[in-house]
Amino acid sequence: MAGRFAGKVAIVTGSSSGIGQSIAIRLGSEGASVVVDFLNHPENADQTKSQIEAAGGKAITLQADVTKPAEVQNLVEQAHAQLGGCDILVNNAGVEKHAPFWEATEADYDLVLNTNLKAAFFLSQRFVQKLMEAKKPGRIINISSVHEDMVFPNFASYCAAKGGMRMLMRDLAMELGPYNITVNNVAPGAINTPINKSLLADKPKLDALLRNIPLGRLGEPEDVASLVAFLASDEAAYVTGSTYFVDGGLIRNYKEQ
Ligand code: BGC
C-alpha cells in the first residue's frame, strides 16, 4: 500500500480504544502494517483492524498485559515474525487511578506505574535490541500527558509515571541518537476518550475544565494521531528528545483568581 508509512511496521499499545485506536488507524491508513495491541476487548481491537483494512492497510491484533515484560516484549517478536520487522513504536497504553495521596493503595500504584512506565521501558528495550541487531533506524513515540509536567491533584501515581516517562524519553534520545533511533513524547491534555468517562458525565466539572482550555474544547483522538503521524514520518527525521503538547493550550493557562 502507498502512503507515508509504506513498507513500515508499527506497534501501538492500547489501540483497541481512544487515542491508541486513532493512532493505529492513522498509521495503518497511511501504509504501515500495524500491531493492534489490546488487553480486555478483542472485539474493539477487531474494530481497529477492520478500519485499517477498510482504508486498504494491514493489521494484526495481539493480546498483552503490558505490565508483564515478557508479554509486552512478545509484541516485538510477533511484529518481526508476522509482519517482517518493526520500525515505529508507540507506547500509548495508559491508566489512571483517582485517590487522595494519603489513601492511594499499593495495588493501584503498581498498576499505574507498571502500565504507563514499566511497559514503555521494557517494550522500548526489546524494540531497540532488534533494531540494533538489524542495524536499522527507528522511531519511539510515547503518549505521556500534560501531567508529565503539570500537577494533577489526586492522581499522584499518574503524575509520577508520566514524569518518569518524560525523563525516560530524554535519556533514551541521548542513548539511541547514535543509532538513528528518535525518541519523543506527545503529551495530550483533556481528550474525548474513555479514560475521561466520569469527567464527561459531570457537567459542572467538565465546564470548569473547559474554562481552563484556551481553545475552549476537548481534544479529539485524531488531534493526537496527526501529531504522532508527523513524528513517525520521514519529515521528523531531525526531531528527537522533546515533548510536544496537544492540549488546546491547557498547560499555558493563566487565570486571575
Ligand atoms: C488525563 C485526563 C485529564 C487530562 C487533563 C490526561 O492525561 O488522562 O484524565 O482530563 O490529562 O487534565
Coordinates of N, CA and C and ligand atoms in Angstrom, one line a residue, residues 96 144-147 152 158 188-191 195-196 199 209 250, ligand 1:
E96 N -5.2 5.6 34.8 CA -5.0 6.5 35.9 C -6.0 6.1 37.0
S144 N 2.5 10.6 26.6 CA 2.6 10.9 28.0 C 1.3 11.6 28.4
S145 N 1.5 12.9 28.8 CA 0.3 13.7 29.2 C 0.8 15.1 29.6
V146 N -0.1 16.0 29.6 CA 0.3 17.3 30.2 C 0.8 17.1 31.6
H147 N 0.4 16.0 32.2 CA 0.8 15.7 33.6 C 2.2 15.1 33.7
F152 N -1.5 17.3 39.0 CA -2.9 16.7 38.9 C -3.3 16.2 40.2
Y158 N -0.2 8.7 38.8 CA -0.2 9.0 37.4 C 0.9 10.1 37.1
P188 N -0.8 14.7 25.5 CA -2.2 15.2 25.3 C -2.7 15.9 26.6
G189 N -3.7 16.8 26.4 CA -4.4 17.4 27.5 C -5.7 16.6 27.7
A190 N -6.8 17.2 27.8 CA -8.1 16.5 28.0 C -8.7 16.1 26.6
I191 N -8.7 14.9 26.4 CA -9.1 14.3 25.1 C -10.4 13.5 25.3
I195 N -10.9 7.2 28.9 CA -10.3 7.5 30.2 C -11.0 8.7 30.9
N196 N -11.7 9.5 30.2 CA -12.3 10.7 30.8 C -13.8 10.5 30.9
L199 N -15.5 12.3 33.9 CA -15.4 13.7 33.7 C -16.5 14.1 32.7
L209 N -13.3 22.6 33.6 CA -12.1 22.3 32.8 C -12.0 23.0 31.5
L250 N -3.9 24.1 27.3 CA -4.2 23.9 28.8 C -3.0 24.2 29.6
Ligands
BGC1 C1 -5.8 12.5 31.9 C2 -7.2 13.1 31.9 C3 -7.2 14.6 32.2 C4 -6.3 15.3 31.3 C5 -6.2 16.8 31.5 C6 -4.9 13.4 31.0 O1 -3.6 12.9 31.0 O2 -5.8 11.2 31.5 O3 -7.9 12.4 32.9 O4 -8.5 15.1 32.0 O5 -5.0 14.7 31.4 O6 -6.0 17.0 32.9

